[in-house]
């Protein structure tokens, strides 16, 4: 009998590859899509009691699942209660499981500026806040004014603006789940925001891997430098190991071809990191999460 028997939303041995952008990796021993905050809370508490490590899966763009799969619990917040978006004046409240692209669409349409520079960044609002996603136009953290989070013990905590600390690709929101986030944006003509966003998207799209490719961004940019440029300067664009290669369009993205494995990705990560360290004297730190 399963240690999680009695919890309706839990399934066992669920494939994860199709739920990530790389499309590689093994299954989750346990997988759940809770339908309410109460069900999520009960699940988190039970996992703690049973000694099961919990992973939260958002859009899957920033995750590499090992070929052996995940031994513990993987939770995905796809229910409406975790994905709704509401705006009132210049404030927006959104579930942590909401798609970041959807949030940007809603805010731009409502004439609220601030988040449009994040266009093209995949994943959920919770994932974006946790890693303080951003681009040259700014990061998501600068607009956050509050959040509701759940700890690994199932406790729900309210974080106010003074509790929030953001830095490059990191934040103080390191609890298990970001249930809800609040943003305070700037009112502006929606037509002007849309034009600005479209220009940003055209530039980004021209320099990213093709939409049909199974890909992921691998390394954080070292302070004052571009990881992609460093990799390119080492002559590594197009470098291939097994079924994975360094993208020809942007060197900080790897592309997984049919038949690729998570082991191929990990070995290419090590090879690229070692080459950049040897030739450029820079130690690259991974941005992608490895489960």
Short mmCIF file of N, CA and C in Angstrom, two decimals, residues 13-105:
data_model
loop_
_atom_site.label_atom_id
_atom_site.label_comp_id
_atom_site.label_asym_id
_atom_site.label_seq_id
_atom_site.Cartn_x
_atom_site.Cartn_y
_atom_site.Cartn_z
N UNK A 13 4.51 6.88 -10.21
CA UNK A 13 5.34 6.59 -11.39
C UNK A 13 4.85 7.33 -12.64
N UNK A 14 4.77 8.63 -12.52
CA UNK A 14 4.27 9.48 -13.61
C UNK A 14 5.44 10.04 -14.42
N UNK A 15 5.46 9.84 -15.74
CA UNK A 15 6.54 10.37 -16.58
C UNK A 15 6.63 11.90 -16.47
N UNK A 16 7.85 12.41 -16.42
CA UNK A 16 8.06 13.85 -16.30
C UNK A 16 8.66 14.47 -17.56
N UNK A 17 9.23 13.65 -18.43
CA UNK A 17 9.95 14.19 -19.60
C UNK A 17 9.10 15.16 -20.40
N UNK A 18 7.85 14.78 -20.68
CA UNK A 18 6.98 15.64 -21.49
C UNK A 18 6.53 16.89 -20.76
N UNK A 19 6.79 16.95 -19.47
CA UNK A 19 6.42 18.13 -18.68
C UNK A 19 7.59 19.11 -18.54
N UNK A 20 8.71 18.82 -19.19
CA UNK A 20 9.86 19.72 -19.17
C UNK A 20 10.23 20.11 -20.59
N UNK A 21 10.93 21.21 -20.73
CA UNK A 21 11.30 21.69 -22.06
C UNK A 21 12.33 20.80 -22.74
N UNK A 22 13.20 20.15 -21.95
CA UNK A 22 14.22 19.29 -22.55
C UNK A 22 13.65 17.97 -23.06
N UNK A 23 12.50 17.57 -22.52
CA UNK A 23 11.84 16.32 -22.92
C UNK A 23 12.71 15.09 -22.64
N UNK A 24 13.48 15.14 -21.55
CA UNK A 24 14.29 13.99 -21.15
C UNK A 24 14.06 13.74 -19.66
N UNK A 25 14.55 12.59 -19.18
CA UNK A 25 14.47 12.30 -17.75
C UNK A 25 13.44 11.23 -17.42
N UNK A 26 13.54 10.71 -16.21
CA UNK A 26 12.68 9.63 -15.76
C UNK A 26 11.41 10.11 -15.07
N UNK A 27 10.67 9.18 -14.46
CA UNK A 27 9.38 9.49 -13.86
C UNK A 27 9.48 10.00 -12.43
N UNK A 28 8.37 10.54 -11.94
CA UNK A 28 8.25 10.90 -10.52
C UNK A 28 7.66 9.72 -9.78
N UNK A 29 8.26 9.36 -8.65
CA UNK A 29 7.69 8.28 -7.84
C UNK A 29 6.26 8.62 -7.44
N UNK A 30 6.05 9.88 -7.05
CA UNK A 30 4.71 10.38 -6.75
C UNK A 30 4.52 11.71 -7.45
N UNK A 31 3.32 11.94 -7.96
CA UNK A 31 3.01 13.18 -8.68
C UNK A 31 1.60 13.61 -8.29
N UNK A 32 1.40 14.91 -8.07
CA UNK A 32 0.08 15.39 -7.65
C UNK A 32 -0.24 16.75 -8.22
N UNK A 33 -1.53 16.95 -8.53
CA UNK A 33 -2.07 18.24 -8.95
C UNK A 33 -3.21 18.60 -7.99
N UNK A 34 -2.88 19.12 -6.80
CA UNK A 34 -3.92 19.43 -5.81
C UNK A 34 -4.91 20.46 -6.35
N UNK A 35 -6.17 20.33 -5.90
CA UNK A 35 -7.24 21.18 -6.41
C UNK A 35 -7.60 22.33 -5.47
N UNK A 36 -6.96 22.40 -4.33
CA UNK A 36 -7.24 23.49 -3.38
C UNK A 36 -6.02 23.71 -2.50
N UNK A 37 -6.01 24.86 -1.83
CA UNK A 37 -4.91 25.14 -0.91
C UNK A 37 -4.92 24.14 0.25
N UNK A 38 -6.12 23.76 0.68
CA UNK A 38 -6.24 22.80 1.79
C UNK A 38 -5.67 21.44 1.39
N UNK A 39 -5.96 21.01 0.16
CA UNK A 39 -5.45 19.72 -0.30
C UNK A 39 -3.93 19.77 -0.44
N UNK A 40 -3.42 20.88 -0.94
CA UNK A 40 -1.97 21.06 -1.04
C UNK A 40 -1.33 21.01 0.34
N UNK A 41 -1.93 21.67 1.29
CA UNK A 41 -1.40 21.71 2.65
C UNK A 41 -1.37 20.31 3.27
N UNK A 42 -2.45 19.55 3.10
CA UNK A 42 -2.50 18.19 3.62
C UNK A 42 -1.42 17.31 2.99
N UNK A 43 -1.22 17.50 1.69
CA UNK A 43 -0.22 16.73 0.96
C UNK A 43 1.19 17.05 1.45
N UNK A 44 1.48 18.32 1.63
CA UNK A 44 2.81 18.74 2.09
C UNK A 44 3.07 18.19 3.50
N UNK A 45 2.08 18.25 4.36
CA UNK A 45 2.24 17.73 5.72
C UNK A 45 2.49 16.23 5.70
N UNK A 46 1.73 15.50 4.86
CA UNK A 46 1.91 14.05 4.77
C UNK A 46 3.31 13.70 4.24
N UNK A 47 3.77 14.44 3.25
CA UNK A 47 5.11 14.18 2.71
C UNK A 47 6.18 14.40 3.78
N UNK A 48 5.99 15.44 4.60
CA UNK A 48 6.93 15.70 5.69
C UNK A 48 6.93 14.53 6.68
N UNK A 49 5.74 14.04 7.00
CA UNK A 49 5.62 12.92 7.95
C UNK A 49 6.26 11.65 7.40
N UNK A 50 6.18 11.46 6.08
CA UNK A 50 6.70 10.24 5.47
C UNK A 50 8.16 10.39 5.02
N UNK A 51 8.73 11.58 5.23
CA UNK A 51 10.13 11.79 4.84
C UNK A 51 10.33 11.88 3.34
N UNK A 52 9.30 12.31 2.60
CA UNK A 52 9.41 12.44 1.16
C UNK A 52 9.81 13.86 0.78
N UNK A 53 10.86 13.99 -0.01
CA UNK A 53 11.26 15.32 -0.49
C UNK A 53 10.26 15.78 -1.54
N UNK A 54 9.91 17.06 -1.49
CA UNK A 54 8.91 17.61 -2.40
C UNK A 54 9.56 18.57 -3.40
N UNK A 55 9.26 18.37 -4.68
CA UNK A 55 9.67 19.30 -5.73
C UNK A 55 8.42 19.97 -6.29
N UNK A 56 8.54 21.23 -6.63
CA UNK A 56 7.43 21.95 -7.25
C UNK A 56 7.75 22.14 -8.73
N UNK A 57 6.87 21.65 -9.60
CA UNK A 57 7.08 21.75 -11.04
C UNK A 57 6.18 22.82 -11.62
N UNK A 58 6.80 23.85 -12.22
CA UNK A 58 6.04 24.90 -12.87
C UNK A 58 5.91 24.62 -14.36
N UNK A 59 6.45 25.51 -15.17
CA UNK A 59 6.38 25.33 -16.62
C UNK A 59 7.37 24.33 -17.16
N UNK A 60 8.34 23.92 -16.33
CA UNK A 60 9.32 22.92 -16.76
C UNK A 60 10.43 23.46 -17.63
N UNK A 61 10.53 24.79 -17.78
CA UNK A 61 11.55 25.38 -18.64
C UNK A 61 12.92 25.42 -17.97
N UNK A 62 12.93 25.40 -16.64
CA UNK A 62 14.18 25.58 -15.91
C UNK A 62 14.55 24.33 -15.11
N UNK A 63 14.07 23.16 -15.59
CA UNK A 63 14.28 21.91 -14.85
C UNK A 63 14.87 20.83 -15.75
N UNK A 64 15.87 20.14 -15.23
CA UNK A 64 16.41 18.95 -15.88
C UNK A 64 16.19 17.78 -14.93
N UNK A 65 15.40 16.81 -15.36
CA UNK A 65 15.13 15.62 -14.55
C UNK A 65 16.13 14.54 -14.93
N UNK A 66 16.81 13.99 -13.95
CA UNK A 66 17.79 12.93 -14.22
C UNK A 66 17.09 11.70 -14.82
N UNK A 67 17.86 10.89 -15.52
CA UNK A 67 17.31 9.70 -16.17
C UNK A 67 16.67 8.74 -15.18
N UNK A 68 17.17 8.75 -13.95
CA UNK A 68 16.62 7.85 -12.92
C UNK A 68 15.27 8.32 -12.41
N UNK A 69 14.91 9.55 -12.71
CA UNK A 69 13.65 10.11 -12.24
C UNK A 69 13.78 10.73 -10.86
N UNK A 70 12.65 11.02 -10.25
CA UNK A 70 12.60 11.69 -8.95
C UNK A 70 12.01 10.74 -7.91
N UNK A 71 12.76 10.52 -6.84
CA UNK A 71 12.35 9.52 -5.84
C UNK A 71 11.20 10.00 -4.97
N UNK A 72 11.04 11.30 -4.79
CA UNK A 72 10.02 11.82 -3.89
C UNK A 72 8.74 12.24 -4.58
N UNK A 73 8.23 13.38 -4.17
CA UNK A 73 6.95 13.91 -4.66
C UNK A 73 7.18 15.11 -5.58
N UNK A 74 6.48 15.14 -6.69
CA UNK A 74 6.47 16.29 -7.59
C UNK A 74 5.06 16.85 -7.61
N UNK A 75 4.93 18.14 -7.31
CA UNK A 75 3.62 18.80 -7.26
C UNK A 75 3.55 19.86 -8.36
N UNK A 76 2.42 19.89 -9.06
CA UNK A 76 2.19 20.89 -10.08
C UNK A 76 0.91 21.67 -9.75
N UNK A 77 0.99 22.99 -9.75
CA UNK A 77 -0.15 23.84 -9.37
C UNK A 77 -0.88 24.34 -10.61
N UNK A 78 -1.67 23.45 -11.21
CA UNK A 78 -2.37 23.81 -12.44
C UNK A 78 -3.85 24.12 -12.23
N UNK A 79 -4.36 23.88 -11.02
CA UNK A 79 -5.77 24.17 -10.73
C UNK A 79 -6.03 25.68 -10.77
N UNK A 80 -7.27 26.06 -11.08
CA UNK A 80 -7.64 27.47 -11.18
C UNK A 80 -7.31 28.26 -9.92
N UNK A 81 -7.41 27.63 -8.76
CA UNK A 81 -7.17 28.34 -7.52
C UNK A 81 -5.73 28.85 -7.42
N UNK A 82 -4.81 28.21 -8.18
CA UNK A 82 -3.41 28.61 -8.15
C UNK A 82 -3.00 29.43 -9.37
N UNK A 83 -3.91 29.64 -10.31
CA UNK A 83 -3.53 30.30 -11.56
C UNK A 83 -4.33 31.56 -11.88
N UNK A 84 -5.28 31.93 -11.01
CA UNK A 84 -6.12 33.09 -11.34
C UNK A 84 -5.35 34.40 -11.23
N UNK A 85 -5.78 35.38 -12.03
CA UNK A 85 -5.14 36.69 -12.08
C UNK A 85 -6.23 37.76 -11.96
N UNK A 86 -6.06 38.69 -11.03
CA UNK A 86 -7.03 39.76 -10.82
C UNK A 86 -6.30 41.10 -10.70
N UNK A 87 -6.87 42.13 -11.32
CA UNK A 87 -6.27 43.45 -11.18
C UNK A 87 -7.31 44.44 -10.67
N UNK A 88 -6.85 45.36 -9.83
CA UNK A 88 -7.70 46.42 -9.29
C UNK A 88 -6.86 47.68 -9.25
N UNK A 89 -7.18 48.62 -10.14
CA UNK A 89 -6.35 49.82 -10.24
C UNK A 89 -4.98 49.44 -10.76
N UNK A 90 -3.94 49.91 -10.08
CA UNK A 90 -2.58 49.60 -10.53
C UNK A 90 -1.98 48.41 -9.78
N UNK A 91 -2.81 47.69 -9.04
CA UNK A 91 -2.35 46.50 -8.32
C UNK A 91 -2.90 45.23 -8.97
N UNK A 92 -2.07 44.21 -9.00
CA UNK A 92 -2.45 42.93 -9.59
C UNK A 92 -2.14 41.82 -8.58
N UNK A 93 -3.09 40.91 -8.41
CA UNK A 93 -2.91 39.74 -7.56
C UNK A 93 -3.01 38.50 -8.42
N UNK A 94 -2.06 37.60 -8.29
CA UNK A 94 -2.03 36.40 -9.13
C UNK A 94 -1.60 35.17 -8.35
N UNK A 95 -2.14 34.03 -8.75
CA UNK A 95 -1.70 32.77 -8.16
C UNK A 95 -0.29 32.45 -8.60
N UNK A 96 0.46 31.78 -7.75
CA UNK A 96 1.85 31.45 -8.07
C UNK A 96 1.99 30.48 -9.22
N UNK A 97 0.92 29.72 -9.51
CA UNK A 97 0.97 28.77 -10.61
C UNK A 97 0.58 29.36 -11.95
N UNK A 98 0.22 30.64 -11.97
CA UNK A 98 -0.17 31.29 -13.23
C UNK A 98 1.02 31.37 -14.18
N UNK A 99 0.72 31.24 -15.44
CA UNK A 99 1.76 31.37 -16.46
C UNK A 99 2.23 32.82 -16.52
N UNK A 100 3.53 33.04 -16.52
CA UNK A 100 4.07 34.41 -16.55
C UNK A 100 3.61 35.15 -17.80
N UNK A 101 3.55 34.45 -18.92
CA UNK A 101 3.09 35.08 -20.17
C UNK A 101 1.65 35.56 -20.04
N UNK A 102 0.81 34.79 -19.35
CA UNK A 102 -0.57 35.21 -19.15
C UNK A 102 -0.66 36.46 -18.29
N UNK A 103 0.18 36.51 -17.25
CA UNK A 103 0.20 37.70 -16.39
C UNK A 103 0.61 38.93 -17.18
N UNK A 104 1.61 38.79 -18.02
CA UNK A 104 2.07 39.93 -18.83
C UNK A 104 0.96 40.37 -19.78
N UNK A 105 0.27 39.43 -20.40
CA UNK A 105 -0.83 39.75 -21.31
C UNK A 105 -1.93 40.53 -20.60
#
